[in-house]
XYZ file of C-alpha atoms in Angstrom:
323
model
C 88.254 65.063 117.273
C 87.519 67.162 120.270
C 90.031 70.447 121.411
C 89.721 72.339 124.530
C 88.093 75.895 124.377
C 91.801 76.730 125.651
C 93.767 75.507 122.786
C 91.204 77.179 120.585
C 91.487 80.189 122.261
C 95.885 80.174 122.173
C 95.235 79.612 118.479
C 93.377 82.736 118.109
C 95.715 84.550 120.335
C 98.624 83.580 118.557
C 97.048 84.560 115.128
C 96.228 87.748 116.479
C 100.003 88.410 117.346
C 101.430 87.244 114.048
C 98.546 89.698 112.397
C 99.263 92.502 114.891
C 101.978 94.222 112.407
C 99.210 94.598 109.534
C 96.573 95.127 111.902
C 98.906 98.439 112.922
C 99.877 99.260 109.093
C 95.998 99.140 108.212
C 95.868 101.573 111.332
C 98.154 104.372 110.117
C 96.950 103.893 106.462
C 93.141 104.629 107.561
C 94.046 107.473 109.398
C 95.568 108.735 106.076
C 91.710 108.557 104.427
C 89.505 111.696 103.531
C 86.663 110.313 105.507
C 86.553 107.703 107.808
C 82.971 105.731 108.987
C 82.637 105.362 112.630
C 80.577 103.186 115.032
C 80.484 101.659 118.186
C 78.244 98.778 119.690
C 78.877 97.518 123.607
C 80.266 94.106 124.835
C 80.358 92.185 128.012
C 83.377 90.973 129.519
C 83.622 88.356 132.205
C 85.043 90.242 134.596
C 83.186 92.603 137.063
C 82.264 95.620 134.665
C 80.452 97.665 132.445
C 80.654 99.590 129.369
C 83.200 97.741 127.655
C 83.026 98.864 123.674
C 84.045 97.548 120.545
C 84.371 100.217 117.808
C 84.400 100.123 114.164
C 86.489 102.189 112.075
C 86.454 102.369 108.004
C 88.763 104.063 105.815
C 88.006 104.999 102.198
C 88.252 103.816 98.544
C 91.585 104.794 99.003
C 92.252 103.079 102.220
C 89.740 100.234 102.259
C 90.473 98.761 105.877
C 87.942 97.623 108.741
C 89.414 98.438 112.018
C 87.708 97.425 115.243
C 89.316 99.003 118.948
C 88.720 97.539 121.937
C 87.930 99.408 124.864
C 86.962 99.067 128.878
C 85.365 102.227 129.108
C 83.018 104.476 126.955
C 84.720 107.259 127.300
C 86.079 109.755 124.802
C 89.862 108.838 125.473
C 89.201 105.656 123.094
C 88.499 107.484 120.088
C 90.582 110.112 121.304
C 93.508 107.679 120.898
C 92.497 106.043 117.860
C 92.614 108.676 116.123
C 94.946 110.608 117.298
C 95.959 113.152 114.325
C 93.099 112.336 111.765
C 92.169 115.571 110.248
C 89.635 114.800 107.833
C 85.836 113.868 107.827
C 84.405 111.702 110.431
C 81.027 110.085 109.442
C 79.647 109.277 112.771
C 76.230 109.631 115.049
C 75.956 112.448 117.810
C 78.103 110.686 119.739
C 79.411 112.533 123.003
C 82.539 110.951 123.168
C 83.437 112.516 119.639
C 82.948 115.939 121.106
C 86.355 116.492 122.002
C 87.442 115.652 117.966
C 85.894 118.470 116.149
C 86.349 121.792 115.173
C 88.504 124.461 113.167
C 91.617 122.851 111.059
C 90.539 119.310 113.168
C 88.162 116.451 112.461
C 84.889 117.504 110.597
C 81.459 115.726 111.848
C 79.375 114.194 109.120
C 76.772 113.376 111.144
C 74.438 110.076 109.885
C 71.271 111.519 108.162
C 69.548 107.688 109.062
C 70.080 108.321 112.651
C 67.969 111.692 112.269
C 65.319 110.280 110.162
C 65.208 106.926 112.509
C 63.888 109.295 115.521
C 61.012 110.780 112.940
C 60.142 107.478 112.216
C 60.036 106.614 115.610
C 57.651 110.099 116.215
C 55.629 108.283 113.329
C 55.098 105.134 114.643
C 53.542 106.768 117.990
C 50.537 108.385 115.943
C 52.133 111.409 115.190
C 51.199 112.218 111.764
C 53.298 115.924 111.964
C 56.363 113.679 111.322
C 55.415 112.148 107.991
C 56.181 115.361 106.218
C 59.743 115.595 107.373
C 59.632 111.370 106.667
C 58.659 112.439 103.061
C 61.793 115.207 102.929
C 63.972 112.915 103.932
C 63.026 110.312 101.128
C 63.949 112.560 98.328
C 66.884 113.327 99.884
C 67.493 109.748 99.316
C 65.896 109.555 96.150
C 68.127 112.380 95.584
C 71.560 110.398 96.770
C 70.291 107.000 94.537
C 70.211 109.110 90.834
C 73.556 110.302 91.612
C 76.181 108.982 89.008
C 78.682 106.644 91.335
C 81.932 107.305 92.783
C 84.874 106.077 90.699
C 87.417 103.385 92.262
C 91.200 104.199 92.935
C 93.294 104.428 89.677
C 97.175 104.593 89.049
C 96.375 105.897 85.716
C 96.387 110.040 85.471
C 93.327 110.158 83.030
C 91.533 107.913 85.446
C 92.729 109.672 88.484
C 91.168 113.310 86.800
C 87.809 111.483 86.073
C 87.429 110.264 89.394
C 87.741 113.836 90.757
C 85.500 115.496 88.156
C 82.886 112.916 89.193
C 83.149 113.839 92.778
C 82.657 117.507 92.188
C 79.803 116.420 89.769
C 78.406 114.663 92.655
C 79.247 117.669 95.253
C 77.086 120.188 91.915
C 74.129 118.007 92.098
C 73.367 117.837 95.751
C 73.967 121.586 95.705
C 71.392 121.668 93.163
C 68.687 119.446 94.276
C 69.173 118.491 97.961
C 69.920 122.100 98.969
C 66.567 123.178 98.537
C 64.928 120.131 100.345
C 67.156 121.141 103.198
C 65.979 124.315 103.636
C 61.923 123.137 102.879
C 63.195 120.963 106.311
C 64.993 123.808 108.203
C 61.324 125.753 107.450
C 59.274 122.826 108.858
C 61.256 122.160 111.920
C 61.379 126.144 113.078
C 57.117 125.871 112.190
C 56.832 122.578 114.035
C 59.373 123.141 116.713
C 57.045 125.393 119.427
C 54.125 122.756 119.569
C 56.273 119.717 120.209
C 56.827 118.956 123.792
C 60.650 118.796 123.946
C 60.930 115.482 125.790
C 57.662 113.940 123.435
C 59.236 111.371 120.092
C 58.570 114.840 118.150
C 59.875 116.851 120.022
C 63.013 114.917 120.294
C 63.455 114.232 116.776
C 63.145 117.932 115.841
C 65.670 118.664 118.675
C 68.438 116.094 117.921
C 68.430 117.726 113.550
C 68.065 121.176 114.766
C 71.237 120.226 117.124
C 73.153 118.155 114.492
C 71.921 120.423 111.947
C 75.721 121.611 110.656
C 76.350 118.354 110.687
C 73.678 116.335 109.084
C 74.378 118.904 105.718
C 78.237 118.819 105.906
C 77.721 115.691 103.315
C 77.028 118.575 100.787
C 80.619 119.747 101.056
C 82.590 116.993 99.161
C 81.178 114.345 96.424
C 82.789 111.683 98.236
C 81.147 111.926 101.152
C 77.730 109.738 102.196
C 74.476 110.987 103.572
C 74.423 108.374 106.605
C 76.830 105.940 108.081
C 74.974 102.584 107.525
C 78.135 101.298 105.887
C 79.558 101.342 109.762
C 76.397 100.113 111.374
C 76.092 97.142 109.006
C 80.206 96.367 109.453
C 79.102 95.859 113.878
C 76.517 93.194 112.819
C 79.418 90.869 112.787
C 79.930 92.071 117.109
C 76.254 91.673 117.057
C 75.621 88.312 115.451
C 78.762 87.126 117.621
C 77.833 87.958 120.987
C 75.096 85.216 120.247
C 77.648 82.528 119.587
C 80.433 83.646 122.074
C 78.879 85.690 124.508
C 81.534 87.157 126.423
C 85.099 88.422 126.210
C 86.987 86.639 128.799
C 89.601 89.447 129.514
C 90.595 92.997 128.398
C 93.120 90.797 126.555
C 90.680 89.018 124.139
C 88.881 91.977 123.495
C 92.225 93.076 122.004
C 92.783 90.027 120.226
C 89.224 89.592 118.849
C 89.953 93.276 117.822
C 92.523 92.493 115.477
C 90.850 88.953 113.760
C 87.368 91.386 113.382
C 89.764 93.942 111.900
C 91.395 91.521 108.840
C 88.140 89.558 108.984
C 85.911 92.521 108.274
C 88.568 93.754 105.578
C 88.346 90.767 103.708
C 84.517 91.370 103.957
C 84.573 94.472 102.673
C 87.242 94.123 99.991
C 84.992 90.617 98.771
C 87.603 88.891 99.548
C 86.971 85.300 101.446
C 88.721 85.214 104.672
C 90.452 81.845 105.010
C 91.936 82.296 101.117
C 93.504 85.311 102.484
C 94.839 83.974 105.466
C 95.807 80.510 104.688
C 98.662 82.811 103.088
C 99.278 85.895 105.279
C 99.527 84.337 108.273
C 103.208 82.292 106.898
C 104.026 85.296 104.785
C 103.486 87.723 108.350
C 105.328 84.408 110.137
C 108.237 83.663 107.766
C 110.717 86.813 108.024
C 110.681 86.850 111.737
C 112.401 89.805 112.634
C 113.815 90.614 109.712
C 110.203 91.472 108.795
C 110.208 94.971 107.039
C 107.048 97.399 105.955
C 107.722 96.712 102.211
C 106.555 92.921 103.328
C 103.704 94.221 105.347
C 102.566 96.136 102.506
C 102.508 93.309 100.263
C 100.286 91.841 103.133
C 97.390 94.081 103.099
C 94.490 92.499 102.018
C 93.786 95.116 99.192
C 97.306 94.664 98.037
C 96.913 90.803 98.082
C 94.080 91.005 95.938
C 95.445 93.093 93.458
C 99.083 91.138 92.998
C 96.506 88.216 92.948
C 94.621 89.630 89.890
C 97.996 90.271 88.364
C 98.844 86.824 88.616
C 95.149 85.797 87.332
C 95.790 87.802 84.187
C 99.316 87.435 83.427
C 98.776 84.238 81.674
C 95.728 85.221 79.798
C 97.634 88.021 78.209
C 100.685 86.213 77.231
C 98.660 83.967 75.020
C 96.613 87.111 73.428
């Protein structure tokens, strides 16, 4: 059977308002994270107007949530309110409008070490053979980042809880080890290289935009938990990018807002493994149900990561009453 675009699109609006009290929740619980992965990408909107922005925002192991903001302007009073009273680490690109964020007992720029090597590459790829040394630096940073024992996942237990954090400053110990001194062979090669690259030439620009970002770029080395780049952000905005092929345009500020929160528990399903319509084919009547007698002990309950892990429970219940 046929529906109107119209009925489709109340559908999705009224989802988005029954998921808008977890879609808040998820909010304030990523803003309690250690680090948080940032990214933006642009959209179109129907009405006159430019620079309308969807941003991604992702929490940690701790506080595994996807949130996407909607904004009509690219200015620095969307992240601004976002996240308003973060205080930790901020994976992000040289982004302007996350000037205004950083500094002394505020948010700390990681900057993304791919963005930096991307513009070397780029240097490359124009003839410039000068860059390929700093291309070959930057792969044993990586090579560096891949031998590294993994991070450990959240754990109620103590014993588990103490691992975790001795493999995070195990982590934090080996990058000190190896990948300091490959940063400072690249701090060496960008003051040699520096005075015979036109500023404005791919070179030049590449060696400009690390010896800028340069705090940044290392502040990975500070903390085991933290990444070297921010493609776990860039690869969440596919889903705006893949999108804009199918639906092209936001019709209002409004349904940027509303795609903002589907994205949001869409992408956290994504990220958590978890599939999508599973998930809500069961939070949509639990959000629905209490009405306004709906409390934050519900909500909890609600959260995707919670659902999957009173959903495991209930897996392995039975299999361990008949051990």
């Amino acid at each position: 059977m046929t529906i109107a675009t119209s009925t489709l699109g109340d559908w999705l609006f009224r989802a988005s308002e029954l998921l808008t009290p977890l879609y808040e929740l998820m909010h304030a619980r990523v803003l309690r994270s250690r680090v948080i992965h940032g990214d933006d990408t642009g959209v179109k909107l129907r009405v006159p107007g430019s620079h309308r922005t969807a941003k991604a925002y992702i929490g940690d192991a701790d506080h595994p949530y996807v949130l996407f903001d909607f904004t009509t302007d690219y200015t620095a009073d969307g992240p601004k309110q976002f996240l308003a009273g973060y205080k930790g680490y901020l994976q992000a690109d040289a982004l302007a409008q996350y000037e205004g964020l950083y500094g002394e007992r505020k948010v700390q720029h990681v900057c993304c070490v791919a963005h930096a090597r991307r513009k070397f590459v780029a240097a490359h790829d124009t003839g410039d053979e000068r860059a390929a040394q700093a291309l070959g630096l930057f792969g044993r940073l990586y090579a560096i980042e891949r031998a590294l024992p993994p991070l450990l996942p959240p754990s109620d237990d103590p014993a588990v809880r103490e691992l975790r954090r001795h493999r995070e400053e195990q982590r934090r110990a080996l990058r000190g080890r190896d990948a300091e001194p490959v940063w400072d062979e690249l701090s060496k090669w960008l003051t040699e290289q520096k005075p015979g690259a036109l500023p404005k030439s791919p070179l030049g620009t590449a060696i400009g935009y690390a010896t800028n970002n340069w705090g940044a770029l290392k502040r990975y080395l500070e903390q085991g938990f933290l990444a070297l780049d921010n493609n776990l952000s860039e690869r969440t905005l596919r889903a705006i990018a893949l999108g804009r092929n199918n639906w092209g345009v936001f019709g209002s500020a409004g349904g940027g807002r509303t795609a903002a929160v589907l994205f949001s528990v869409i992408g956290t399903c994504k990220h958590l493994g978890l599939d999508p319509f599973a998930y809500l084919r069961e939070a949509l009547p639990g959000v629905f149900a209490p009405g306004e007698n709906q409390t934050t002990e519900r909500l909890m309950d609600g959260l995707p990561d919670r659902w999957l892990l009173n959903r495991t429970r209930d897996q392995t219940a039975p299999d361990a009453a008949t051990r």
